[in-house]
Short mmCIF file of C-alpha atoms in Angstrom, two decimals:
data_model
loop_
_atom_site.label_atom_id
_atom_site.label_comp_id
_atom_site.label_asym_id
_atom_site.label_seq_id
_atom_site.Cartn_x
_atom_site.Cartn_y
_atom_site.Cartn_z
CA MET A 6 27.66 -6.98 -91.26
CA SER A 7 25.14 -4.90 -89.34
CA ILE A 8 25.79 -2.88 -86.23
CA GLY A 9 22.95 -2.37 -83.74
CA GLN A 10 21.98 -2.17 -80.12
CA LYS A 11 20.25 -4.99 -78.27
CA LEU A 12 18.81 -5.25 -74.76
CA ASN A 13 19.23 -8.52 -73.02
CA LEU A 14 17.58 -9.32 -69.60
CA SER A 15 18.88 -12.05 -67.35
CA LEU A 16 18.07 -13.15 -63.85
CA GLY A 17 20.68 -14.31 -61.44
CA GLN A 18 21.56 -14.59 -57.73
CA HIS A 19 24.71 -12.93 -56.43
CA LEU A 20 25.99 -12.96 -52.85
CA VAL A 21 27.87 -9.78 -51.95
CA MET A 22 29.95 -10.22 -48.83
CA THR A 23 30.05 -6.81 -47.17
CA PRO A 24 32.36 -6.27 -44.14
CA GLN A 25 29.36 -6.18 -41.78
CA LEU A 26 28.05 -9.50 -43.11
CA GLN A 27 31.46 -11.08 -42.93
CA GLN A 28 31.81 -9.94 -39.29
CA ALA A 29 28.32 -11.21 -38.45
CA ILE A 30 29.07 -14.61 -39.90
CA LYS A 31 32.39 -14.80 -38.16
CA LEU A 32 30.86 -14.04 -34.75
CA LEU A 33 28.15 -16.61 -35.22
CA GLN A 34 30.70 -19.34 -35.69
CA MET A 35 32.63 -18.60 -32.44
CA ASN A 36 32.20 -20.45 -29.21
CA ARG A 37 32.28 -18.82 -25.79
CA MET A 38 36.01 -18.92 -25.30
CA GLU A 39 36.78 -17.51 -28.76
CA MET A 40 34.25 -14.76 -28.15
CA GLU A 41 35.84 -13.82 -24.88
CA ASN A 42 39.32 -13.69 -26.49
CA LEU A 43 38.11 -11.53 -29.35
CA ILE A 44 36.40 -9.10 -26.93
CA ASN A 45 39.54 -8.80 -24.79
CA SER A 46 41.70 -8.15 -27.79
CA GLU A 47 39.36 -5.49 -29.08
CA LEU A 48 39.33 -3.82 -25.66
CA VAL A 49 43.12 -3.70 -25.72
CA GLU A 50 43.47 -2.48 -29.28
CA ASN A 51 40.56 0.09 -29.26
CA PRO A 52 40.85 2.55 -26.34
CA THR A 53 37.40 3.96 -27.07
CA LEU A 54 35.74 0.75 -25.92
CA GLU A 55 35.10 -0.05 -22.31
CA GLU A 56 33.79 -3.02 -20.42
CA THR A 57 30.59 -2.55 -18.38
CA SER A 58 28.99 -4.68 -15.59
CA ASP A 59 26.49 -6.06 -18.05
CA SER A 60 29.25 -8.31 -19.48
CA GLU A 61 29.08 -10.50 -16.40
CA SER A 62 25.42 -11.21 -16.90
CA THR A 63 26.03 -11.72 -20.69
CA VAL A 64 28.72 -14.27 -20.05
CA GLN A 65 26.47 -16.01 -17.53
CA SER A 66 23.53 -16.13 -20.00
CA MET A 67 25.91 -17.48 -22.70
CA GLU A 68 26.94 -20.34 -20.37
CA GLU A 69 23.25 -21.28 -19.94
CA ILE A 70 22.82 -21.59 -23.75
CA PRO A 71 23.61 -25.14 -24.97
CA ASN A 72 26.46 -25.38 -27.39
CA ASN A 73 24.90 -26.46 -30.69
CA ASN A 74 27.88 -25.65 -32.86
CA ASN A 75 28.40 -29.32 -33.61
CA ASP A 76 24.84 -29.70 -34.82
CA VAL A 77 25.12 -26.60 -36.97
CA GLY A 78 28.32 -27.79 -38.47
CA ALA A 79 26.86 -31.17 -39.29
CA LYS A 80 23.90 -29.61 -40.96
CA THR A 81 26.20 -27.38 -43.00
CA GLU A 82 28.24 -30.31 -44.18
CA GLU A 83 25.05 -32.19 -45.23
CA ASN A 84 23.79 -29.23 -47.22
CA PRO A 85 26.74 -26.94 -48.21
CA GLN A 86 24.62 -24.90 -50.69
CA ALA A 87 22.14 -23.84 -48.04
CA GLY A 88 24.35 -21.02 -46.67
CA GLU A 89 25.27 -19.75 -50.11
CA ASP A 90 21.68 -19.65 -51.43
CA PHE A 91 20.45 -17.50 -48.45
CA ASN A 92 20.73 -13.79 -48.84
CA TRP A 93 22.14 -12.83 -45.46
CA GLU A 94 22.59 -9.16 -46.43
CA SER A 95 18.97 -8.77 -47.36
CA TYR A 96 17.90 -10.50 -44.21
CA LEU A 97 19.97 -8.16 -42.01
CA GLU A 98 18.70 -5.08 -43.86
CA ASN A 99 15.09 -6.17 -43.47
CA PHE A 100 15.68 -6.81 -39.78
CA ARG A 101 17.12 -3.30 -39.20
CA SER A 102 14.28 -1.80 -41.16
CA THR A 103 11.58 -3.48 -39.22
CA PRO A 104 9.48 -0.81 -37.41
CA ASN A 105 9.37 -0.82 -33.61
CA LEU A 106 6.26 -2.32 -32.32
CA PRO A 107 4.38 -0.58 -29.48
CA VAL A 108 5.34 -1.93 -26.08
CA TYR A 109 2.62 -2.81 -23.61
CA ARG A 110 3.59 -1.52 -20.17
CA GLY A 111 1.09 -3.60 -18.23
CA GLY A 112 -1.17 -0.59 -17.39
CA ASP A 113 1.20 0.85 -14.78
CA GLU A 114 0.32 4.36 -15.85
CA ASP A 115 -3.37 3.72 -15.26
CA LEU A 116 -2.86 2.30 -11.73
CA PRO A 117 -3.85 4.52 -8.76
CA GLY A 118 -1.17 6.09 -6.61
CA TYR A 119 0.20 4.34 -3.51
CA GLU A 120 -1.84 6.65 -1.20
CA ASN A 121 -5.08 5.59 -2.96
CA THR A 122 -4.41 1.87 -2.58
CA LEU A 123 -4.09 2.04 1.19
CA THR A 124 -6.91 0.41 3.12
CA SER A 125 -8.89 2.89 5.15
CA ALA A 126 -10.43 2.10 8.54
CA PRO A 127 -14.22 2.42 8.87
CA ASP A 128 -15.47 5.68 10.42
CA LEU A 129 -17.52 5.76 13.67
CA PRO A 130 -20.98 5.65 12.08
CA GLU A 131 -20.03 2.67 9.89
CA HIS A 132 -18.51 0.86 12.87
CA LEU A 133 -21.67 1.42 14.94
CA ILE A 134 -24.07 0.49 12.14
CA TRP A 135 -22.21 -2.77 11.58
CA GLN A 136 -22.66 -3.66 15.36
CA LEU A 137 -26.30 -2.54 15.21
CA LYS A 138 -27.06 -5.01 12.39
CA LEU A 139 -25.67 -7.84 14.53
CA CYS A 140 -27.95 -7.08 17.46
CA ASP A 141 -31.06 -9.01 18.27
CA MET A 142 -33.53 -6.02 17.83
CA THR A 143 -36.85 -5.47 16.23
CA PRO A 144 -36.87 -3.56 12.89
CA GLN A 145 -38.26 -0.50 14.73
CA GLN A 146 -35.51 -0.66 17.31
CA LYS A 147 -32.86 -0.80 14.61
CA THR A 148 -34.51 2.21 12.98
CA ILE A 149 -34.22 4.09 16.26
CA GLY A 150 -30.64 2.94 16.55
CA GLU A 151 -29.83 4.36 13.10
CA VAL A 152 -31.31 7.68 14.07
CA ILE A 153 -29.29 7.78 17.27
CA ILE A 154 -26.10 6.90 15.42
CA GLY A 155 -26.81 9.58 12.87
CA ASN A 156 -26.81 12.21 15.73
CA ILE A 157 -23.46 11.22 17.20
CA ASN A 158 -20.57 13.63 16.71
CA ASP A 159 -16.89 12.78 15.96
CA ASP A 160 -16.10 12.71 19.67
CA GLY A 161 -18.75 9.97 20.24
CA TYR A 162 -21.35 12.07 22.05
CA LEU A 163 -25.10 12.27 21.27
CA GLN A 164 -25.83 15.75 19.96
CA CYS A 165 -29.54 15.88 20.82
CA SER A 166 -31.80 14.60 23.61
CA ILE A 167 -33.85 11.43 23.41
CA GLU A 168 -36.97 13.50 23.70
CA GLU A 169 -36.09 15.36 20.52
CA ILE A 170 -35.48 12.06 18.67
CA ALA A 171 -38.78 10.68 19.96
CA GLN A 172 -40.75 13.71 19.01
CA LYS A 173 -39.21 14.14 15.54
CA GLU A 174 -39.41 10.50 14.52
CA SER A 175 -42.68 9.67 16.47
CA PHE A 176 -41.07 7.10 18.68
CA ASP A 177 -41.76 6.29 22.31
CA VAL A 178 -39.22 8.06 24.69
CA HIS A 179 -38.68 4.87 26.78
CA GLU A 180 -37.96 2.80 23.76
CA VAL A 181 -35.50 5.39 22.44
CA GLU A 182 -33.76 5.38 25.87
CA ALA A 183 -33.60 1.57 25.84
CA VAL A 184 -31.94 1.50 22.45
CA LEU A 185 -29.55 4.27 23.59
CA TYR A 186 -28.37 2.16 26.55
CA ARG A 187 -27.74 -0.72 24.10
CA ILE A 188 -25.64 1.44 21.84
CA GLN A 189 -23.63 2.74 24.74
CA ASP A 190 -22.39 -0.79 25.29
CA PHE A 191 -21.13 -0.95 21.72
CA ASP A 192 -17.43 -0.62 20.80
CA PRO A 193 -16.07 1.87 21.77
CA ILE A 194 -17.62 1.71 25.26
CA GLY A 195 -19.34 4.92 26.31
CA VAL A 196 -20.28 5.99 22.77
CA ALA A 197 -23.60 7.89 22.34
CA SER A 198 -23.28 9.31 25.93
CA ARG A 199 -24.89 12.74 26.50
CA ASP A 200 -22.13 14.19 28.67
CA LEU A 201 -18.71 13.37 30.10
CA LYS A 202 -20.15 12.11 33.34
CA GLU A 203 -22.33 9.56 31.69
CA CYS A 204 -19.49 8.50 29.37
CA LEU A 205 -17.15 7.79 32.25
CA LEU A 206 -19.81 5.99 34.27
CA VAL A 207 -20.71 3.69 31.39
CA GLN A 208 -16.93 2.69 31.13
CA ILE A 209 -16.71 2.14 34.88
CA TYR A 210 -19.88 -0.12 34.84
CA ASP A 211 -18.15 -2.11 32.04
CA LEU A 212 -15.06 -2.61 34.27
CA LYS A 213 -17.34 -4.22 36.89
CA GLU A 214 -15.45 -2.66 39.72
CA ASN A 215 -18.43 -2.35 41.94
CA ASP A 216 -16.71 0.54 43.66
CA ASP A 217 -19.15 3.03 45.18
CA CYS A 218 -16.34 5.58 45.83
CA LEU A 219 -15.15 5.45 42.26
CA GLU A 220 -18.66 6.07 41.00
CA ALA A 221 -19.17 8.86 43.53
CA ILE A 222 -15.98 10.65 42.45
CA VAL A 223 -17.19 10.63 38.79
CA GLU A 224 -20.81 11.51 39.81
CA ASN A 225 -20.04 14.41 42.12
CA HIS A 226 -16.42 15.42 41.96
CA LEU A 227 -15.34 15.87 38.33
CA THR A 228 -14.63 19.58 39.10
CA ASP A 229 -12.44 18.69 42.07
CA LEU A 230 -10.65 16.10 39.87
CA GLU A 231 -9.96 18.80 37.24
CA LYS A 232 -8.57 21.16 39.92
CA LYS A 233 -6.84 18.21 41.77
CA ASN A 234 -8.66 19.09 44.99
CA TYR A 235 -8.06 15.63 46.36
CA GLY A 236 -8.42 16.81 49.98
CA VAL A 237 -12.07 17.74 49.30
CA ILE A 238 -12.68 14.36 47.90
CA CYS A 239 -11.08 12.64 50.93
CA LYS A 240 -13.22 14.66 53.38
CA THR A 241 -16.44 14.23 51.50
CA LEU A 242 -16.13 10.47 51.00
CA ASN A 243 -14.22 9.86 54.20
CA ILE A 244 -11.42 7.93 52.55
CA SER A 245 -7.65 8.22 52.61
CA MET A 246 -5.49 10.14 50.12
CA GLU A 247 -3.99 6.92 48.86
CA ALA A 248 -7.48 5.56 48.11
CA VAL A 249 -8.35 8.71 46.13
CA ILE A 250 -5.13 8.60 44.16
CA GLU A 251 -5.70 4.96 43.34
CA ARG A 252 -9.19 5.70 42.00
CA VAL A 253 -7.89 8.77 40.02
CA LYS A 254 -5.50 6.50 38.14
CA ILE A 255 -8.43 4.26 37.10
CA ILE A 256 -10.30 7.41 35.85
CA GLU A 257 -7.30 8.61 33.98
CA ASP A 258 -7.30 5.34 32.00
CA LEU A 259 -10.84 5.96 30.80
CA GLU A 260 -11.50 7.52 27.39
CA PRO A 261 -13.27 10.89 27.61
CA LYS A 262 -13.86 10.91 23.83
CA PRO A 263 -14.81 7.46 22.66
CA GLY A 264 -15.04 8.46 19.02
CA ARG A 265 -11.53 9.91 18.85
CA ALA A 266 -10.00 6.72 17.59
CA PHE A 267 -12.20 6.79 14.50
CA GLY A 268 -11.95 10.53 13.64
CA GLY A 269 -9.79 12.08 10.87
CA SER A 270 -7.83 10.44 8.13
CA PRO A 271 -4.81 8.20 8.79
CA ALA A 272 -1.45 10.01 8.94
CA HIS A 273 1.09 9.14 6.25
CA TYR A 274 4.46 9.60 7.69
CA ILE A 275 7.34 10.91 5.60
CA ILE A 276 10.53 8.87 5.71
CA PRO A 277 13.63 11.09 5.33
CA ASP A 278 16.21 10.21 2.74
CA ILE A 279 19.14 11.07 5.03
CA TYR A 280 19.72 11.62 8.72
CA VAL A 281 21.96 14.49 9.91
CA ALA A 282 23.49 14.31 13.41
CA LYS A 283 25.81 16.72 15.16
CA ARG A 284 29.01 15.33 16.58
CA GLY A 285 31.14 17.87 18.21
CA ASP A 286 31.29 20.86 15.91
CA GLU A 287 30.51 18.89 12.76
CA TYR A 288 27.36 17.59 11.17
CA VAL A 289 27.54 14.10 9.90
#
C-alpha cells in the first residue's frame, strides 16, 4: 500500500446566499402593500431612519408600474431551475463595480449668459440706413444719404454743413440739401437737423397744424420761451396769453433730441430679493 499526494481539479457551480442577496431577492418579490408595510416597520424599529418627501413620488411611480408578479411567478414555475442557475451575487457585484459613465449636460456651460441673449435695439445709424434703402432714390442720392447719416451725432443732429459734405465728396450742394430734407422726414422726425430751431420746425410741419403763430414762436422766440417771457411773445405776435400757453404746450411735446431714444445701451434693472418697509418703529 503506497501513500502519496494527488491533485484533483473539478468544476462546479455553487450559489452562496449572502444576507445582501437574500434581502434583494426578498424585496423583489414584494408587492406595493407589502413594501409599504416593511418600510413602516423598519422606520419604527430603526430610529436612525427617517422618511423624506421623495417617498410620495416613489409611491406614485410604483403605482404607475404594472403589477407583473403573476407573470413572473408563472415563468418561475415553468422553469424552476432558471433562478438557481443564475449567479445573482456575481451580477450584483458587477453592477456595483461598473464605472460611472460621463454625463452629458446638454451644453449648458457653453451657453452665453442671460445678458448676452437679450435682443438689442438697432442704433440710430442702422435705423436710418434701413429707411434709406427703402426710399426711391438714385444710387448717388443714397450715397449722399449714407454720408449725411454718417455725420449725425447721438442726439440726432448733423455735425457738419451741407457745403462741407458737397465739397469733400464732390457732390452738388442742392442735391445734398434735397437728400437732407428727405432724411429729416425719417423716423424719428427732425433727425439730421442742423440746430434746435430747424428740428422743432420740422416736427411742427409734420403735425400739419398750419399755425403761423406756432411757427413764429419757434422761429423768433426760443429765447423768450426758455426764460418764460410770455408777455413779450403776446405783445410781438398780438395774441392773448391763453393762446401763447396753448402753443407752448404743443412745443413742450416736441422732441428736442430726436436721436435720444436710440442712444446708449438698454438698462437692466435689478430685482430685489426682499422688500423692507417701516411700520411704526419697526422694519418689516
